[in-house]
Protein backbone atom coordinates (compact mmCIF):
# COMPACT_ATOMS: atom_id res chain seq x y z
CA UNK A 1 0.00 0.00 0.00
CA UNK A 2 1.07 3.61 -0.54
CA UNK A 3 2.35 5.51 2.47
CA UNK A 4 -0.82 6.82 4.09
CA UNK A 5 1.20 9.51 5.89
CA UNK A 6 1.14 11.34 2.53
CA UNK A 7 -2.58 11.94 3.00
CA UNK A 8 -3.36 15.35 4.54
CA UNK A 9 -4.81 15.39 8.03
CA UNK A 10 -8.55 15.89 8.39
CA UNK A 11 -9.62 14.07 5.23
CA UNK A 12 -10.86 10.66 4.17
CA UNK A 13 -9.53 9.47 0.82
CA UNK A 14 -12.24 7.89 -1.35
CA UNK A 15 -11.84 6.15 -4.70
CA UNK A 16 -14.56 5.46 -7.27
CA UNK A 17 -14.01 2.60 -9.72
CA UNK A 18 -15.31 2.49 -13.29
CA UNK A 19 -15.29 -1.18 -14.23
CA UNK A 20 -16.21 -3.44 -17.10
CA UNK A 21 -19.58 -5.14 -16.82
CA UNK A 22 -19.22 -8.67 -15.42
CA UNK A 23 -22.28 -10.93 -15.61
CA UNK A 24 -22.78 -14.20 -13.73
CA UNK A 25 -19.16 -14.60 -12.62
CA UNK A 26 -18.59 -13.59 -8.98
CA UNK A 27 -15.06 -14.93 -9.12
CA UNK A 28 -14.19 -12.56 -11.95
CA UNK A 29 -15.84 -9.69 -10.07
CA UNK A 30 -13.69 -10.45 -7.03
CA UNK A 31 -10.61 -10.57 -9.26
CA UNK A 32 -11.59 -7.13 -10.54
CA UNK A 33 -11.98 -5.74 -7.01
CA UNK A 34 -8.56 -7.07 -6.03
CA UNK A 35 -6.97 -5.64 -9.18
CA UNK A 36 -8.48 -2.21 -8.66
CA UNK A 37 -7.46 -2.17 -4.99
CA UNK A 38 -3.86 -2.89 -6.03
CA UNK A 39 -3.67 -0.18 -8.71
CA UNK A 40 -1.43 2.77 -7.97
CA UNK A 41 -4.33 5.23 -8.12
CA UNK A 42 -6.31 3.29 -5.51
CA UNK A 43 -3.64 2.01 -3.14
CA UNK A 44 -3.68 5.05 -0.87
CA UNK A 45 -7.49 5.22 -0.64
CA UNK A 46 -9.34 4.56 2.58
CA UNK A 47 -12.45 3.35 0.71
CA UNK A 48 -13.20 2.09 -2.79
CA UNK A 49 -16.67 2.18 -4.35
CA UNK A 50 -17.84 -0.28 -7.03
CA UNK A 51 -21.02 -0.40 -9.18
CA UNK A 52 -24.55 -1.62 -8.52
CA UNK A 53 -25.03 -5.41 -8.31
CA UNK A 54 -21.35 -5.69 -9.20
CA UNK A 55 -20.65 -9.07 -7.58
CA UNK A 56 -23.09 -11.04 -9.75
CA UNK A 57 -23.82 -8.52 -12.50
CA UNK A 58 -26.91 -6.39 -12.96
CA UNK A 59 -29.75 -8.09 -14.79
CA UNK A 60 -33.27 -7.51 -13.48
CA UNK A 61 -34.18 -10.99 -14.68
CA UNK A 62 -35.61 -13.49 -12.22
CA UNK A 63 -33.71 -16.42 -13.69
CA UNK A 64 -30.37 -14.62 -13.34
CA UNK A 65 -31.23 -13.31 -9.89
CA UNK A 66 -32.48 -16.61 -8.47
CA UNK A 67 -29.37 -18.37 -9.78
CA UNK A 68 -26.77 -15.96 -8.44
CA UNK A 69 -28.32 -14.29 -5.37
CA UNK A 70 -26.44 -14.66 -2.07
CA UNK A 71 -27.81 -14.82 1.43
CA UNK A 72 -25.38 -12.62 3.33
CA UNK A 73 -25.17 -15.18 6.13
CA UNK A 74 -24.47 -18.09 3.79
CA UNK A 75 -21.30 -20.11 3.38
CA UNK A 76 -21.09 -18.84 -0.20
CA UNK A 77 -20.95 -15.23 0.89
CA UNK A 78 -18.53 -16.15 3.68
CA UNK A 79 -16.21 -17.39 0.93
CA UNK A 80 -16.57 -14.02 -0.80
CA UNK A 81 -15.56 -12.26 2.40
CA UNK A 82 -12.54 -14.51 2.86
CA UNK A 83 -11.36 -13.58 -0.65
CA UNK A 84 -11.43 -9.93 0.36
CA UNK A 85 -9.76 -10.25 3.77
CA UNK A 86 -6.38 -9.07 2.45
CA UNK A 87 -7.75 -5.90 0.84
CA UNK A 88 -6.82 -2.98 3.06
CA UNK A 89 -9.37 -0.49 1.77
CA UNK A 90 -12.96 -0.50 2.96
CA UNK A 91 -14.99 -1.80 0.02
CA UNK A 92 -18.53 -0.81 -0.96
CA UNK A 93 -20.00 -2.87 -3.81
CA UNK A 94 -23.32 -4.03 -5.16
CA UNK A 95 -24.73 -7.47 -4.40
CA UNK A 96 -27.89 -9.31 -5.40
CA UNK A 97 -29.15 -10.40 -1.97
CA UNK A 98 -31.61 -13.17 -1.10
CA UNK A 99 -33.40 -13.05 2.24
CA UNK A 100 -36.49 -14.96 3.39
CA UNK A 101 -37.75 -15.64 -0.12
CA UNK A 102 -37.21 -12.06 -1.31
CA UNK A 103 -34.50 -10.43 -3.41
CA UNK A 104 -32.86 -7.10 -2.74
CA UNK A 105 -30.62 -4.80 -4.76
CA UNK A 106 -28.05 -4.28 -2.02
CA UNK A 107 -24.76 -2.50 -1.43
CA UNK A 108 -22.49 -4.03 1.20
CA UNK A 109 -19.69 -2.44 3.20
CA UNK A 110 -16.74 -4.80 3.73
CA UNK A 111 -13.73 -4.04 5.92
CA UNK A 112 -10.84 -6.54 5.64
CA UNK A 113 -13.20 -9.41 4.95
CA UNK A 114 -15.83 -8.43 7.53
CA UNK A 115 -19.36 -7.42 6.56
CA UNK A 116 -19.86 -4.17 8.48
CA UNK A 117 -22.79 -2.55 6.66
CA UNK A 118 -25.63 -3.09 4.19
CA UNK A 119 -27.99 -0.83 2.30
CA UNK A 120 -30.95 -2.06 0.25
CA UNK A 121 -32.11 0.06 -2.68
CA UNK A 122 -35.28 1.88 -1.67
CA UNK A 123 -36.39 3.20 -5.07
CA UNK A 124 -36.23 0.35 -7.62
CA UNK A 125 -37.30 1.24 -11.14
CA UNK A 126 -40.54 -0.21 -12.56
CA UNK A 127 -38.47 -2.77 -14.47
CA UNK A 128 -36.92 -3.98 -11.21
CA UNK A 129 -40.09 -5.46 -9.72
CA UNK A 130 -38.16 -8.64 -8.87
CA UNK A 131 -36.45 -6.62 -6.12
CA UNK A 132 -38.17 -5.80 -2.84
CA UNK A 133 -37.57 -2.16 -1.88
CA UNK A 134 -35.43 -1.55 1.18
CA UNK A 135 -36.74 0.48 4.10
CA UNK A 136 -33.71 1.73 6.02
CA UNK A 137 -30.94 4.27 5.46
CA UNK A 138 -27.99 3.07 7.52
CA UNK A 139 -24.81 5.13 7.74
CA UNK A 140 -21.24 4.26 8.68
CA UNK A 141 -18.23 6.16 9.95
CA UNK A 142 -14.73 5.98 8.48
CA UNK A 143 -11.91 7.91 10.17
CA UNK A 144 -14.47 10.33 11.58
CA UNK A 145 -16.38 10.85 8.32
CA UNK A 146 -20.00 9.67 8.32
CA UNK A 147 -21.28 8.34 5.00
CA UNK A 148 -24.26 6.56 3.53
CA UNK A 149 -25.21 4.82 0.31
CA UNK A 150 -27.77 5.33 -2.46
CA UNK A 151 -28.12 3.01 -5.44
CA UNK A 152 -28.60 4.37 -8.97
CA UNK A 153 -32.26 5.48 -9.37
CA UNK A 154 -32.48 6.37 -5.67
CA UNK A 155 -30.90 9.69 -6.67
CA UNK A 156 -33.97 10.58 -8.75
CA UNK A 157 -35.84 11.10 -5.47
CA UNK A 158 -35.01 13.53 -2.70
CA UNK A 159 -35.74 11.29 0.29
CA UNK A 160 -32.91 8.70 0.03
CA UNK A 161 -30.14 11.33 0.10
CA UNK A 162 -31.99 13.47 2.65
CA UNK A 163 -32.37 10.53 5.04
CA UNK A 164 -28.62 9.93 4.89
CA UNK A 165 -27.80 13.61 5.43
CA UNK A 166 -30.23 13.81 8.37
CA UNK A 167 -27.95 11.45 10.29
CA UNK A 168 -25.03 13.85 9.99
CA UNK A 169 -23.41 12.29 6.94
CA UNK A 170 -21.20 14.46 4.75
CA UNK A 171 -20.53 11.86 2.06
CA UNK A 172 -22.96 9.97 -0.19
CA UNK A 173 -21.77 6.92 -2.13
CA UNK A 174 -23.83 6.07 -5.23
CA UNK A 175 -23.42 2.61 -6.75
CA UNK A 176 -24.83 2.74 -10.30
CA UNK A 177 -25.15 0.58 -13.40
CA UNK A 178 -26.18 2.33 -16.59
CA UNK A 179 -25.83 -0.31 -19.28
CA UNK A 180 -28.65 1.01 -21.46
CA UNK A 181 -30.00 0.63 -24.96
CA UNK A 182 -27.87 2.83 -27.18
CA UNK A 183 -30.46 5.49 -27.92
CA UNK A 184 -31.31 5.87 -24.23
CA UNK A 185 -27.66 5.79 -23.19
CA UNK A 186 -26.79 8.55 -25.66
CA UNK A 187 -29.62 10.70 -24.36
CA UNK A 188 -28.60 10.25 -20.73
CA UNK A 189 -24.81 10.20 -20.90
CA UNK A 190 -24.56 13.93 -20.19
CA UNK A 191 -27.59 14.03 -17.88
CA UNK A 192 -26.37 11.70 -15.13
CA UNK A 193 -24.21 14.41 -13.61
CA UNK A 194 -26.97 17.01 -13.55
CA UNK A 195 -29.28 14.45 -11.92
CA UNK A 196 -26.70 13.55 -9.28
CA UNK A 197 -25.75 17.17 -8.64
CA UNK A 198 -29.23 17.87 -7.29
CA UNK A 199 -28.99 15.64 -4.19
CA UNK A 200 -25.45 16.92 -3.56
CA UNK A 201 -26.63 20.53 -3.55
CA UNK A 202 -29.84 19.78 -1.66
CA UNK A 203 -28.03 18.00 1.17
CA UNK A 204 -24.59 19.64 1.15
CA UNK A 205 -22.89 16.23 0.92
CA UNK A 206 -20.02 15.17 -1.27
CA UNK A 207 -21.27 12.63 -3.82
CA UNK A 208 -19.11 9.80 -5.14
CA UNK A 209 -20.53 7.58 -7.90
CA UNK A 210 -19.30 4.37 -9.51
CA UNK A 211 -20.53 2.86 -12.77
CA UNK A 212 -19.69 0.29 -15.45
CA UNK A 213 -18.56 0.90 -19.00
CA UNK A 214 -18.54 -1.11 -22.22
CA UNK A 215 -21.03 -2.68 -24.60
CA UNK A 216 -23.40 -5.66 -24.57
CA UNK A 217 -25.53 -6.56 -27.60
CA UNK A 218 -27.46 -3.37 -28.45
CA UNK A 219 -26.55 -1.72 -25.17
CA UNK A 220 -23.77 0.61 -24.13
CA UNK A 221 -22.54 1.98 -20.79
CA UNK A 222 -20.57 5.21 -20.96
CA UNK A 223 -20.18 5.70 -17.21
CA UNK A 224 -19.90 8.20 -15.64
CA UNK A 225 -17.87 7.57 -12.52
CA UNK A 226 -17.09 10.76 -10.67
CA UNK A 227 -16.67 12.74 -7.48
CA UNK A 228 -18.83 15.82 -6.89
CA UNK A 229 -18.49 18.63 -4.38
CA UNK A 230 -21.42 19.67 -2.16
CA UNK A 231 -22.02 22.44 -4.70
CA UNK A 232 -22.58 19.83 -7.42
CA UNK A 233 -19.30 20.55 -9.21
CA UNK A 234 -17.34 17.64 -10.72
CA UNK A 235 -13.92 17.52 -9.07
CA UNK A 236 -12.75 14.24 -10.65
CA UNK A 237 -14.10 11.88 -13.30
CA UNK A 238 -13.03 8.71 -15.06
CA UNK A 239 -13.23 9.43 -18.81
CA UNK A 240 -16.29 7.95 -20.50
CA UNK A 241 -15.80 4.49 -22.06
CA UNK A 242 -12.61 3.80 -20.11
CA UNK A 243 -11.97 1.78 -16.97
CA UNK A 244 -10.11 3.33 -14.07
CA UNK A 245 -10.23 5.01 -10.67
CA UNK A 246 -10.66 8.58 -9.52
CA UNK A 247 -9.65 9.51 -5.98
CA UNK A 248 -10.36 12.58 -3.88
CA UNK A 249 -9.68 13.70 -0.34
CA UNK A 250 -13.01 14.48 1.35
CA UNK A 251 -12.82 16.86 4.33
CA UNK A 252 -13.90 15.34 7.64
CA UNK A 253 -16.45 17.68 9.20
CA UNK A 254 -19.16 17.16 11.79
CA UNK A 255 -22.74 18.26 11.20
PDB file of N, CA and C in Angstrom, residues 150 154-166 169 172 194-207 228-233 255:
ATOM      1  N   UNK A 150     -26.589   5.423  -1.589  1.00  0.00           N
ATOM      2  CA  UNK A 150     -27.767   5.332  -2.456  1.00  0.00           C
ATOM      3  C   UNK A 150     -27.384   4.426  -3.619  1.00  0.00           C
ATOM      4  N   UNK A 154     -32.167   5.690  -6.929  1.00  0.00           N
ATOM      5  CA  UNK A 154     -32.481   6.367  -5.667  1.00  0.00           C
ATOM      6  C   UNK A 154     -32.269   7.871  -5.793  1.00  0.00           C
ATOM      7  N   UNK A 155     -31.248   8.268  -6.593  1.00  0.00           N
ATOM      8  CA  UNK A 155     -30.902   9.689  -6.666  1.00  0.00           C
ATOM      9  C   UNK A 155     -31.921  10.506  -7.451  1.00  0.00           C
ATOM     10  N   UNK A 156     -32.904   9.850  -8.070  1.00  0.00           N
ATOM     11  CA  UNK A 156     -33.969  10.583  -8.749  1.00  0.00           C
ATOM     12  C   UNK A 156     -35.036  11.078  -7.776  1.00  0.00           C
ATOM     13  N   UNK A 157     -34.898  10.723  -6.522  1.00  0.00           N
ATOM     14  CA  UNK A 157     -35.844  11.096  -5.475  1.00  0.00           C
ATOM     15  C   UNK A 157     -35.072  11.810  -4.367  1.00  0.00           C
ATOM     16  N   UNK A 158     -35.704  12.742  -3.713  1.00  0.00           N
ATOM     17  CA  UNK A 158     -35.007  13.535  -2.697  1.00  0.00           C
ATOM     18  C   UNK A 158     -34.822  12.788  -1.386  1.00  0.00           C
ATOM     19  N   UNK A 159     -35.764  11.890  -1.035  1.00  0.00           N
ATOM     20  CA  UNK A 159     -35.737  11.290   0.293  1.00  0.00           C
ATOM     21  C   UNK A 159     -34.498  10.443   0.575  1.00  0.00           C
ATOM     22  N   UNK A 160     -34.042   9.550  -0.327  1.00  0.00           N
ATOM     23  CA  UNK A 160     -32.906   8.703   0.034  1.00  0.00           C
ATOM     24  C   UNK A 160     -31.659   9.482   0.456  1.00  0.00           C
ATOM     25  N   UNK A 161     -31.307  10.523  -0.289  1.00  0.00           N
ATOM     26  CA  UNK A 161     -30.144  11.326   0.103  1.00  0.00           C
ATOM     27  C   UNK A 161     -30.436  12.125   1.373  1.00  0.00           C
ATOM     28  N   UNK A 162     -31.645  12.668   1.474  1.00  0.00           N
ATOM     29  CA  UNK A 162     -31.991  13.471   2.649  1.00  0.00           C
ATOM     30  C   UNK A 162     -31.959  12.639   3.925  1.00  0.00           C
ATOM     31  N   UNK A 163     -32.377  11.382   3.855  1.00  0.00           N
ATOM     32  CA  UNK A 163     -32.368  10.526   5.036  1.00  0.00           C
ATOM     33  C   UNK A 163     -30.939  10.214   5.488  1.00  0.00           C
ATOM     34  N   UNK A 164     -30.026  10.125   4.537  1.00  0.00           N
ATOM     35  CA  UNK A 164     -28.616   9.929   4.890  1.00  0.00           C
ATOM     36  C   UNK A 164     -28.057  11.195   5.528  1.00  0.00           C
ATOM     37  N   UNK A 165     -28.316  12.341   4.909  1.00  0.00           N
ATOM     38  CA  UNK A 165     -27.804  13.606   5.426  1.00  0.00           C
ATOM     39  C   UNK A 165     -28.352  13.917   6.809  1.00  0.00           C
ATOM     40  N   UNK A 166     -29.604  13.517   7.075  1.00  0.00           N
ATOM     41  CA  UNK A 166     -30.228  13.814   8.366  1.00  0.00           C
ATOM     42  C   UNK A 166     -29.508  13.143   9.528  1.00  0.00           C
ATOM     43  N   UNK A 169     -24.379  12.716   7.950  1.00  0.00           N
ATOM     44  CA  UNK A 169     -23.413  12.286   6.939  1.00  0.00           C
ATOM     45  C   UNK A 169     -22.979  13.470   6.078  1.00  0.00           C
ATOM     46  N   UNK A 172     -21.988  10.903   0.367  1.00  0.00           N
ATOM     47  CA  UNK A 172     -22.965   9.974  -0.190  1.00  0.00           C
ATOM     48  C   UNK A 172     -22.290   9.157  -1.277  1.00  0.00           C
ATOM     49  N   UNK A 194     -26.011  16.006 -14.001  1.00  0.00           N
ATOM     50  CA  UNK A 194     -26.970  17.008 -13.546  1.00  0.00           C
ATOM     51  C   UNK A 194     -27.987  16.393 -12.595  1.00  0.00           C
ATOM     52  N   UNK A 195     -28.347  15.128 -12.814  1.00  0.00           N
ATOM     53  CA  UNK A 195     -29.282  14.449 -11.919  1.00  0.00           C
ATOM     54  C   UNK A 195     -28.645  14.204 -10.557  1.00  0.00           C
ATOM     55  N   UNK A 196     -27.365  13.835 -10.543  1.00  0.00           N
ATOM     56  CA  UNK A 196     -26.697  13.555  -9.275  1.00  0.00           C
ATOM     57  C   UNK A 196     -26.311  14.831  -8.533  1.00  0.00           C
ATOM     58  N   UNK A 197     -26.107  15.912  -9.285  1.00  0.00           N
ATOM     59  CA  UNK A 197     -25.746  17.171  -8.642  1.00  0.00           C
ATOM     60  C   UNK A 197     -26.862  17.683  -7.741  1.00  0.00           C
ATOM     61  N   UNK A 198     -28.105  17.362  -8.077  1.00  0.00           N
ATOM     62  CA  UNK A 198     -29.226  17.874  -7.294  1.00  0.00           C
ATOM     63  C   UNK A 198     -29.198  17.378  -5.855  1.00  0.00           C
ATOM     64  N   UNK A 199     -29.064  16.052  -5.593  1.00  0.00           N
ATOM     65  CA  UNK A 199     -28.993  15.642  -4.189  1.00  0.00           C
ATOM     66  C   UNK A 199     -27.746  16.160  -3.479  1.00  0.00           C
ATOM     67  N   UNK A 200     -26.641  16.350  -4.195  1.00  0.00           N
ATOM     68  CA  UNK A 200     -25.449  16.921  -3.563  1.00  0.00           C
ATOM     69  C   UNK A 200     -25.744  18.329  -3.075  1.00  0.00           C
ATOM     70  N   UNK A 201     -26.330  19.148  -3.935  1.00  0.00           N
ATOM     71  CA  UNK A 201     -26.630  20.533  -3.554  1.00  0.00           C
ATOM     72  C   UNK A 201     -27.716  20.603  -2.489  1.00  0.00           C
ATOM     73  N   UNK A 202     -28.730  19.739  -2.617  1.00  0.00           N
ATOM     74  CA  UNK A 202     -29.838  19.783  -1.658  1.00  0.00           C
ATOM     75  C   UNK A 202     -29.391  19.413  -0.251  1.00  0.00           C
ATOM     76  N   UNK A 203     -28.435  18.505  -0.144  1.00  0.00           N
ATOM     77  CA  UNK A 203     -28.028  17.997   1.170  1.00  0.00           C
ATOM     78  C   UNK A 203     -26.708  18.562   1.662  1.00  0.00           C
ATOM     79  N   UNK A 204     -25.912  19.154   0.763  1.00  0.00           N
ATOM     80  CA  UNK A 204     -24.589  19.639   1.155  1.00  0.00           C
ATOM     81  C   UNK A 204     -23.582  18.532   1.356  1.00  0.00           C
ATOM     82  N   UNK A 205     -23.838  17.340   0.804  1.00  0.00           N
ATOM     83  CA  UNK A 205     -22.895  16.229   0.923  1.00  0.00           C
ATOM     84  C   UNK A 205     -22.015  16.148  -0.318  1.00  0.00           C
ATOM     85  N   UNK A 206     -20.804  15.636  -0.139  1.00  0.00           N
ATOM     86  CA  UNK A 206     -20.016  15.173  -1.273  1.00  0.00           C
ATOM     87  C   UNK A 206     -20.711  13.945  -1.850  1.00  0.00           C
ATOM     88  N   UNK A 207     -20.622  13.767  -3.165  1.00  0.00           N
ATOM     89  CA  UNK A 207     -21.266  12.627  -3.817  1.00  0.00           C
ATOM     90  C   UNK A 207     -20.236  11.912  -4.684  1.00  0.00           C
ATOM     91  N   UNK A 228     -18.211  14.503  -6.842  1.00  0.00           N
ATOM     92  CA  UNK A 228     -18.827  15.824  -6.890  1.00  0.00           C
ATOM     93  C   UNK A 228     -18.709  16.513  -5.543  1.00  0.00           C
ATOM     94  N   UNK A 229     -18.513  17.822  -5.589  1.00  0.00           N
ATOM     95  CA  UNK A 229     -18.492  18.625  -4.378  1.00  0.00           C
ATOM     96  C   UNK A 229     -19.912  18.847  -3.875  1.00  0.00           C
ATOM     97  N   UNK A 230     -20.072  19.353  -2.655  1.00  0.00           N
ATOM     98  CA  UNK A 230     -21.417  19.665  -2.162  1.00  0.00           C
ATOM     99  C   UNK A 230     -22.139  20.730  -2.985  1.00  0.00           C
ATOM    100  N   UNK A 231     -21.395  21.453  -3.813  1.00  0.00           N
ATOM    101  CA  UNK A 231     -22.024  22.440  -4.698  1.00  0.00           C
ATOM    102  C   UNK A 231     -22.464  21.812  -6.024  1.00  0.00           C
ATOM    103  N   UNK A 232     -22.211  20.512  -6.197  1.00  0.00           N
ATOM    104  CA  UNK A 232     -22.583  19.832  -7.425  1.00  0.00           C
ATOM    105  C   UNK A 232     -21.569  19.959  -8.535  1.00  0.00           C
ATOM    106  N   UNK A 233     -20.364  20.429  -8.213  1.00  0.00           N
ATOM    107  CA  UNK A 233     -19.299  20.549  -9.209  1.00  0.00           C
ATOM    108  C   UNK A 233     -18.518  19.242  -9.305  1.00  0.00           C
ATOM    109  N   UNK A 255     -21.538  17.480  11.509  1.00  0.00           N
ATOM    110  CA  UNK A 255     -22.736  18.264  11.204  1.00  0.00           C
ATOM    111  C   UNK A 255     -23.722  18.147  12.351  1.00  0.00           C
TER     112      UNK A 255
END
